[in-house]
Coordinates of C-alpha atoms in Angstrom, one line a residue:
Chain A
M1164 CA -32.6 35.7 -53.5
G1165 CA -34.4 35.1 -50.2
I1166 CA -33.7 31.6 -50.0
W1167 CA -33.3 31.1 -46.6
E1168 CA -37.2 33.4 -45.3
D1169 CA -38.5 30.8 -44.0
G1170 CA -35.7 29.1 -42.4
T1171 CA -35.8 26.2 -44.2
P1172 CA -33.1 25.1 -46.7
M1173 CA -33.9 25.4 -50.2
S1174 CA -33.2 21.6 -50.9
E1175 CA -36.1 20.9 -48.4
V1176 CA -38.3 18.3 -50.2
T1177 CA -41.9 19.7 -49.3
K1178 CA -42.0 23.1 -50.9
G1179 CA -41.3 24.9 -54.5
R1180 CA -38.7 22.2 -55.6
E1181 CA -39.8 22.7 -58.9
V1182 CA -39.0 26.3 -59.7
E1183 CA -35.6 26.0 -57.2
R1184 CA -34.2 23.2 -59.4
T1185 CA -32.4 25.5 -62.3
G1186 CA -30.9 29.0 -61.5
P1187 CA -27.4 30.4 -60.6
A1188 CA -27.7 29.5 -57.0
V1189 CA -28.7 26.4 -57.7
T1190 CA -25.9 25.9 -59.8
R1191 CA -23.3 27.3 -57.4
R1192 CA -25.0 25.3 -54.1
R1193 CA -24.1 22.1 -56.4
E1194 CA -21.1 23.1 -56.9
I1195 CA -20.4 24.0 -52.9
A1196 CA -22.0 20.1 -52.3
Q1197 CA -19.9 18.8 -55.1
R1198 CA -16.6 20.1 -53.4
A1199 CA -17.9 19.5 -49.9
A1200 CA -18.6 16.0 -50.7
E1201 CA -15.0 15.3 -52.1
L1202 CA -13.7 16.6 -48.8
F1203 CA -16.3 14.6 -46.6
D1204 CA -14.8 11.3 -48.8
A1205 CA -11.3 12.2 -48.3
A1206 CA -11.4 13.7 -44.5
G1207 CA -14.4 12.3 -43.1
Y1208 CA -17.4 14.5 -42.1
Y1209 CA -16.3 15.2 -38.8
S1210 CA -12.9 16.4 -39.6
T1211 CA -14.1 18.8 -42.5
S1212 CA -15.3 22.4 -41.4
M1213 CA -17.2 25.0 -43.3
E1214 CA -13.9 26.9 -43.3
D1215 CA -12.2 24.1 -45.3
I1216 CA -15.4 23.9 -47.7
A1217 CA -15.1 27.4 -48.5
E1218 CA -11.7 27.3 -48.9
S1219 CA -12.2 24.4 -51.5
A1220 CA -14.8 26.3 -53.0
G1221 CA -13.1 29.3 -53.5
L1222 CA -15.0 31.5 -51.1
R1223 CA -15.3 33.7 -48.1
K1224 CA -16.7 32.1 -45.0
P1225 CA -20.1 34.7 -45.0
T1226 CA -20.4 33.7 -48.8
L1227 CA -20.6 30.1 -48.2
Y1228 CA -23.1 30.8 -44.9
H1229 CA -25.3 32.5 -47.7
Y1230 CA -25.6 29.6 -49.3
F1231 CA -25.5 26.7 -46.4
K1232 CA -26.2 27.6 -43.0
S1233 CA -24.4 24.5 -41.6
K1234 CA -22.7 21.3 -42.7
D1235 CA -25.8 19.5 -42.4
E1236 CA -27.6 21.4 -44.7
I1237 CA -24.6 20.5 -47.3
L1238 CA -25.0 16.6 -46.4
L1239 CA -28.9 16.9 -46.8
E1240 CA -28.1 18.8 -50.7
I1241 CA -25.8 15.7 -51.3
H1242 CA -28.2 13.3 -50.4
S1243 CA -31.2 15.0 -52.3
E1244 CA -29.7 15.6 -55.7
M1245 CA -28.7 12.1 -56.1
I1246 CA -31.7 10.6 -55.0
E1247 CA -34.0 13.1 -56.8
L1248 CA -31.7 12.7 -60.0
I1249 CA -32.6 9.0 -59.9
L1250 CA -36.2 9.3 -58.9
R1251 CA -36.5 11.7 -61.8
R1252 CA -35.3 9.3 -64.0
H1253 CA -37.4 6.6 -63.5
E1254 CA -40.7 9.1 -63.4
E1255 CA -39.4 9.8 -66.8
R1256 CA -38.8 6.5 -67.9
L1257 CA -42.4 5.3 -66.6
A1258 CA -44.0 8.2 -68.5
A1259 CA -42.3 7.4 -71.7
G1260 CA -43.2 3.7 -71.2
V1261 CA -40.8 1.1 -71.0
E1262 CA -41.0 -2.2 -73.1
S1263 CA -40.6 -5.0 -70.4
H1264 CA -39.9 -4.9 -66.6
S1265 CA -37.2 -6.4 -67.0
Q1266 CA -35.7 -3.9 -69.3
E1267 CA -37.5 -1.2 -66.4
L1268 CA -35.3 -3.2 -63.7
R1269 CA -32.2 -2.9 -66.1
G1270 CA -33.0 0.8 -66.1
L1271 CA -33.0 1.2 -62.4
M1272 CA -30.1 -0.9 -61.9
G1273 CA -28.3 1.3 -64.4
D1274 CA -29.1 4.5 -62.9
L1275 CA -27.9 3.4 -59.1
I1276 CA -24.1 2.2 -60.6
E1277 CA -24.0 5.0 -62.6
L1278 CA -24.3 7.5 -59.6
M1279 CA -20.4 5.7 -58.8
E1280 CA -19.1 7.3 -62.1
T1281 CA -21.0 10.3 -62.3
H1282 CA -20.7 11.1 -58.1
P1283 CA -17.8 9.5 -57.2
G1284 CA -17.7 10.0 -53.1
H1285 CA -21.1 11.1 -53.0
L1286 CA -22.7 7.0 -52.4
R1287 CA -20.0 6.8 -49.5
I1288 CA -21.3 9.8 -47.7
F1289 CA -25.0 9.2 -48.8
F1290 CA -24.9 5.5 -47.1
E1291 CA -22.8 6.2 -44.2
H1292 CA -23.5 10.0 -43.0
Q1293 CA -27.4 9.2 -43.5
R1294 CA -27.6 9.1 -39.5
E1295 CA -25.9 12.2 -38.8
L1296 CA -28.5 14.0 -41.0
P1297 CA -31.3 16.2 -38.0
D1298 CA -34.1 14.4 -38.1
R1299 CA -36.4 16.1 -39.8
Y1300 CA -34.0 15.8 -42.8
K1301 CA -33.7 12.5 -42.4
E1302 CA -37.5 11.6 -42.5
A1303 CA -37.3 13.3 -45.7
I1304 CA -34.3 11.2 -47.1
R1305 CA -35.6 8.2 -45.9
A1306 CA -39.3 8.5 -47.4
R1307 CA -37.6 9.1 -51.1
R1308 CA -34.9 5.9 -50.0
Q1309 CA -38.5 4.1 -50.2
R1310 CA -39.6 5.8 -53.1
F1311 CA -37.0 4.5 -55.2
R1312 CA -36.9 1.0 -53.4
G1313 CA -40.7 1.2 -54.5
F1314 CA -40.2 1.4 -57.6
V1315 CA -37.6 -1.8 -57.7
F1316 CA -40.4 -3.8 -55.7
D1317 CA -42.8 -2.6 -58.6
A1318 CA -41.1 -3.7 -61.2
I1319 CA -40.6 -7.3 -59.8
A1320 CA -44.1 -7.5 -58.9
G1321 CA -45.2 -6.0 -62.4
G1322 CA -42.9 -9.0 -64.3
I1323 CA -44.8 -11.5 -61.9
E1324 CA -47.9 -10.5 -62.7
A1325 CA -47.6 -10.2 -66.3
G1326 CA -45.7 -13.7 -66.5
E1327 CA -42.3 -12.3 -67.1
F1328 CA -40.7 -13.3 -63.9
I1329 CA -41.2 -16.3 -61.9
E1330 CA -43.2 -16.5 -58.9
T1331 CA -40.5 -15.3 -55.8
D1332 CA -40.5 -13.5 -52.5
V1333 CA -40.8 -9.9 -54.3
E1334 CA -39.1 -8.1 -51.3
M1335 CA -36.3 -10.4 -50.8
A1336 CA -35.5 -9.9 -55.0
T1337 CA -36.0 -6.6 -54.2
L1338 CA -33.5 -6.6 -51.6
A1339 CA -31.0 -8.5 -53.3
I1340 CA -31.3 -6.2 -56.7
L1341 CA -30.5 -3.1 -54.4
G1342 CA -27.8 -5.0 -52.3
M1343 CA -25.9 -5.5 -55.4
C1344 CA -26.2 -2.4 -57.1
N1345 CA -25.7 0.1 -53.3
W1346 CA -22.4 -2.4 -52.8
T1347 CA -20.9 -0.8 -55.8
Y1348 CA -20.0 1.9 -53.7
Q1349 CA -17.6 0.2 -51.9
W1350 CA -15.5 -0.9 -54.8
L1351 CA -16.4 0.9 -58.4
R1352 CA -14.5 3.5 -59.1
P1353 CA -14.5 5.9 -62.1
N1354 CA -12.0 4.7 -64.9
Q1355 CA -10.8 1.7 -63.4
E1356 CA -10.9 -1.4 -65.3
R1357 CA -14.5 -1.9 -65.4
T1358 CA -17.5 1.0 -66.5
A1359 CA -20.6 1.4 -64.7
A1360 CA -22.2 -0.3 -67.8
E1361 CA -20.3 -2.7 -67.9
V1362 CA -21.3 -3.6 -64.4
T1363 CA -24.9 -3.0 -64.9
E1364 CA -25.3 -5.4 -67.9
S1365 CA -23.3 -8.2 -65.8
F1366 CA -25.6 -7.8 -62.8
W1367 CA -28.6 -7.3 -64.7
Q1368 CA -28.2 -10.8 -66.7
F1369 CA -27.4 -12.4 -63.0
A1370 CA -30.6 -10.8 -61.4
M1371 CA -32.3 -11.6 -64.3
R1372 CA -31.2 -15.5 -64.1
G1373 CA -32.7 -15.3 -60.7
I1374 CA -35.7 -14.0 -61.5
A1375 CA -36.9 -14.1 -65.0
V1376 CA -39.0 -16.9 -66.6
D1377 CA -36.7 -16.9 -70.0
P1378 CA -33.7 -15.1 -68.9
P1379 CA -31.6 -13.1 -71.6
V1380 CA -28.9 -15.0 -72.9
Chain B
M394 CA -0.5 -10.6 -18.3
G395 CA 2.2 -8.7 -20.1
I396 CA -0.2 -8.3 -23.2
W397 CA 1.4 -5.0 -24.6
E398 CA 4.8 -5.6 -24.2
D399 CA 5.6 -5.3 -27.6
G400 CA 3.5 -2.4 -28.4
T401 CA 1.3 -4.0 -30.5
P402 CA -2.5 -5.2 -29.8
M403 CA -3.4 -8.5 -28.8
S404 CA -5.7 -9.1 -31.9
E405 CA -2.5 -8.1 -33.9
V406 CA -3.5 -10.5 -37.0
T407 CA 0.6 -11.6 -37.4
K408 CA 1.6 -13.2 -34.2
G409 CA 0.6 -15.6 -31.5
R410 CA -3.3 -15.5 -32.6
E411 CA -4.0 -19.6 -31.8
V412 CA -2.8 -18.8 -28.2
E413 CA -4.7 -15.7 -27.7
R414 CA -8.4 -17.0 -28.7
T415 CA -9.1 -18.2 -25.7
G416 CA -8.4 -17.4 -21.7
P417 CA -10.3 -14.5 -19.3
A418 CA -8.3 -11.7 -20.9
V419 CA -9.7 -12.3 -24.0
T420 CA -13.0 -12.9 -22.9
R421 CA -13.0 -9.6 -21.6
R422 CA -11.5 -7.7 -24.6
R423 CA -14.7 -9.2 -26.3
E424 CA -17.1 -8.0 -23.7
I425 CA -15.8 -4.9 -23.9
A426 CA -15.5 -4.7 -27.6
Q427 CA -19.2 -5.6 -27.9
R428 CA -20.4 -2.7 -25.5
A429 CA -18.2 -0.8 -27.6
A430 CA -19.7 -1.8 -30.4
E431 CA -23.2 -0.8 -29.0
L432 CA -22.3 2.5 -28.1
F433 CA -20.5 3.3 -31.6
D434 CA -23.5 2.1 -33.1
A435 CA -26.1 4.0 -31.0
A436 CA -24.0 7.8 -30.5
G437 CA -21.4 7.1 -33.2
Y438 CA -17.9 6.5 -33.2
Y439 CA -16.8 9.9 -32.6
S440 CA -19.5 11.0 -30.0
T441 CA -18.1 7.9 -27.8
S442 CA -15.2 8.3 -25.2
M443 CA -13.2 6.1 -23.7
E444 CA -15.1 7.2 -20.6
D445 CA -18.2 6.1 -21.9
I446 CA -17.1 3.2 -23.0
A447 CA -15.3 2.3 -19.2
E448 CA -18.6 3.4 -17.8
S449 CA -20.9 1.1 -20.1
A450 CA -18.5 -2.0 -19.5
G451 CA -19.0 -1.0 -15.5
L452 CA -15.1 -0.3 -15.3
R453 CA -12.6 2.1 -14.2
K454 CA -10.9 4.1 -16.5
P455 CA -7.4 2.7 -16.1
T456 CA -9.2 -0.9 -16.0
L457 CA -10.2 -0.4 -19.4
Y458 CA -6.8 1.3 -20.8
H459 CA -5.5 -2.2 -19.1
Y460 CA -7.5 -3.9 -21.9
F461 CA -6.8 -1.1 -25.0
K462 CA -5.0 1.4 -25.1
S463 CA -7.3 3.4 -27.5
K464 CA -10.6 3.6 -29.2
D465 CA -8.7 2.3 -32.3
E466 CA -7.7 -0.8 -30.9
I467 CA -11.2 -1.3 -29.8
L468 CA -12.1 -0.8 -33.6
L469 CA -9.7 -3.4 -34.7
E470 CA -10.8 -5.6 -32.0
I471 CA -14.4 -5.0 -33.4
H472 CA -13.4 -5.5 -37.0
S473 CA -10.9 -8.7 -36.2
E474 CA -13.3 -10.8 -34.0
M475 CA -16.0 -10.7 -36.8
I476 CA -13.6 -11.1 -39.8
E477 CA -11.8 -14.2 -38.1
L478 CA -14.9 -15.8 -37.1
I479 CA -16.4 -15.8 -40.5
L480 CA -13.1 -17.1 -42.2
R481 CA -12.3 -19.9 -39.5
R482 CA -15.9 -21.4 -40.2
H483 CA -15.3 -21.5 -43.6
E484 CA -11.6 -23.1 -43.4
E485 CA -13.6 -25.6 -40.7
R486 CA -16.0 -26.2 -43.2
L487 CA -13.5 -27.1 -46.5
A488 CA -11.3 -28.8 -43.6
A489 CA -14.4 -30.9 -43.2
G490 CA -15.5 -31.2 -46.9
V491 CA -18.0 -29.7 -48.7
E492 CA -20.6 -31.9 -50.9
S493 CA -20.5 -28.9 -53.8
H494 CA -19.7 -25.2 -54.9
S495 CA -23.3 -24.6 -54.7
Q496 CA -23.3 -25.8 -50.8
E497 CA -19.9 -23.9 -50.5
L498 CA -21.7 -20.9 -51.1
R499 CA -24.4 -21.0 -49.1
G500 CA -22.2 -21.8 -46.1
L501 CA -20.2 -18.6 -47.0
M502 CA -23.3 -16.9 -47.5
G503 CA -25.2 -17.7 -44.2
D504 CA -22.1 -16.7 -42.4
L505 CA -22.6 -13.3 -43.7
I506 CA -25.4 -13.0 -42.8
E507 CA -26.1 -14.5 -39.7
L508 CA -23.5 -12.0 -38.1
M509 CA -26.4 -9.7 -38.4
E510 CA -28.1 -11.7 -35.8
T511 CA -25.0 -12.6 -33.6
H512 CA -23.3 -8.9 -33.8
P513 CA -26.0 -6.8 -34.4
G514 CA -24.4 -3.3 -34.9
H515 CA -20.9 -5.1 -35.4
L516 CA -21.3 -4.8 -39.2
R517 CA -22.2 -0.8 -39.7
I518 CA -19.1 -0.1 -37.7
F519 CA -17.3 -2.8 -39.7
F520 CA -17.9 -1.4 -42.8
E521 CA -18.6 2.5 -42.1
H522 CA -15.3 3.2 -40.1
Q523 CA -12.7 1.0 -41.7
R524 CA -11.1 4.2 -43.4
E525 CA -10.8 5.4 -39.7
L526 CA -8.5 2.9 -38.6
P527 CA -4.6 3.5 -38.4
D528 CA -2.6 2.3 -41.6
R529 CA -1.1 -0.6 -40.1
Y530 CA -4.7 -2.2 -38.8
K531 CA -6.1 -1.2 -42.3
E532 CA -4.1 -3.5 -44.2
A533 CA -4.5 -6.3 -42.0
I534 CA -8.1 -6.1 -42.4
R535 CA -8.0 -5.8 -45.5
A536 CA -5.8 -9.0 -46.2
R537 CA -8.6 -10.5 -44.4
R538 CA -11.6 -9.1 -46.4
Q539 CA -9.7 -10.1 -49.4
R540 CA -9.4 -13.6 -48.3
F541 CA -13.0 -13.7 -47.5
R542 CA -13.7 -12.4 -51.2
G543 CA -11.2 -15.1 -52.0
F544 CA -13.2 -17.9 -50.6
V545 CA -16.4 -17.0 -52.3
F546 CA -14.6 -16.7 -55.9
D547 CA -12.9 -19.9 -55.4
A548 CA -16.3 -21.7 -54.6
I549 CA -17.7 -19.9 -57.9
A550 CA -14.6 -20.7 -60.0
G551 CA -14.6 -24.0 -58.4
G552 CA -18.1 -24.5 -59.1
I553 CA -17.8 -23.7 -63.3
E554 CA -14.4 -26.2 -63.5
A555 CA -16.4 -29.3 -61.9
G556 CA -19.7 -28.2 -64.2
E557 CA -21.8 -27.0 -61.6
F558 CA -22.1 -23.2 -62.5
I559 CA -22.5 -21.6 -65.8
E560 CA -19.6 -20.1 -67.7
T561 CA -19.9 -16.5 -66.0
D562 CA -17.5 -13.6 -64.8
V563 CA -16.2 -14.9 -62.0
E564 CA -15.0 -11.6 -60.2
M565 CA -18.9 -10.0 -61.2
A566 CA -20.8 -13.1 -59.7
T567 CA -18.5 -12.6 -56.5
L568 CA -19.1 -8.8 -56.1
A569 CA -23.0 -9.5 -56.7
I570 CA -23.1 -12.4 -54.4
L571 CA -21.3 -10.4 -51.6
G572 CA -23.1 -7.1 -52.3
M573 CA -26.5 -8.6 -51.5
C574 CA -25.1 -10.4 -48.7
N575 CA -23.5 -7.8 -46.8
W576 CA -25.9 -5.0 -47.6
T577 CA -28.1 -6.8 -45.3
Y578 CA -26.6 -4.7 -42.8
Q579 CA -28.3 -1.9 -43.8
W580 CA -31.5 -3.6 -43.0
L581 CA -31.8 -6.8 -41.4
R582 CA -32.0 -6.7 -37.6
P583 CA -32.1 -9.4 -35.4
N584 CA -35.7 -10.7 -33.9
Q585 CA -37.6 -9.0 -37.1
E586 CA -39.7 -10.9 -39.6
R587 CA -37.2 -12.4 -41.5
T588 CA -34.1 -14.2 -39.3
A589 CA -31.0 -14.7 -41.2
A590 CA -31.7 -18.0 -42.1
E591 CA -34.6 -17.4 -44.5
V592 CA -32.9 -14.6 -45.7
T593 CA -29.6 -16.7 -46.9
E594 CA -32.2 -19.4 -48.4
S595 CA -34.0 -16.7 -50.1
F596 CA -30.6 -15.1 -51.4
W597 CA -28.5 -18.3 -52.0
Q598 CA -31.5 -19.3 -54.6
F599 CA -31.3 -16.0 -56.1
A600 CA -27.5 -16.6 -56.5
M601 CA -28.2 -20.3 -57.6
R602 CA -30.6 -19.3 -60.2
G603 CA -28.0 -16.5 -61.4
I604 CA -25.2 -19.2 -61.8
A605 CA -26.0 -22.6 -61.2
V606 CA -26.5 -25.0 -64.3
D607 CA -28.8 -26.6 -62.8
P608 CA -30.5 -24.6 -60.0
P609 CA -32.4 -25.9 -56.9
V610 CA -36.3 -25.9 -57.0

């Protein structure tokens, strides 16, 4: 595959991202990252070895090293996959056109909260092990988190400009809404009492009452 | 001092808490926990040794062991101190009497957010290293977190009963408000652009619009 020729991980954001999004190697990497995320979540990042990951993924260690050169790289893959997924979703939403800024926010909130169902355990890794990433990876992830935050900020600012939301401190509203949604990683689990969709609806209504000129009832 | 006679840490919640809240040994323990929290926050819990903590606190290692038998115990002290502080504050607030449920919520939100200024770094340790605590400690901390969550829940439920808040899903509103406030540990730092008091005011207004029948303007 020649994936590692230039010495950077496949999931590095800066180059050739599009062509690498599909194909069997990418699928295999995602599967490995999924198993690793489960192990990290259960036993902790530090206590999990490449050996454990290979075993859990049903691979021999040299084969694992063919896909990922280090645990750091797996951690980056876990980070990248999720954040790119929700960035892409919103880009597609914007490209398709949204009917209102409040619907735009509902979409963003839903995408985030839904990760608790589609990527259980990943979010904890994402939030709590960000600082363990090597610096060059950290920067790439930080830029993408800022981009997502920017989406929320823009939706609110756009809503104010359109007269849909009240004049409010956009940054504070952004942080309040992101906080509500992100914090679900601490308590929302798949197949429990409430679904991600229900939580989204409830939080969205709360937030809309918080900022909308004419909140939904 | 005979602190360790029964084999449990001084900060164990179940016994003799009141008498242990003051005195030079307690002050010394808090100072050590403070230095340890800074080290954990900067270098990570795993990478910080008892040796590092002793050095940072200006103690010889045997002296450190006189105060704390393990890193786990220091971690528990960090957890206990903060959560007991905010539990106590609200108990005192309730004992003194609060003028409204909305003011009660303002107090609770302010106490939480203020920790980002008074205990910088501690909150990250608190949220991200809870799972590293030995099980018997975990239970004590979990019970106290639930108690704090109960305070928020009760304030909202009380407000609904009093006709001060709209009929809403109390649990969802509780989790939304706690999420907004807790998430500040990810971005609010002391001596930055916004103070904890400003963030509290902004978030409280957002939340009040979210649930109050007659929100403050």
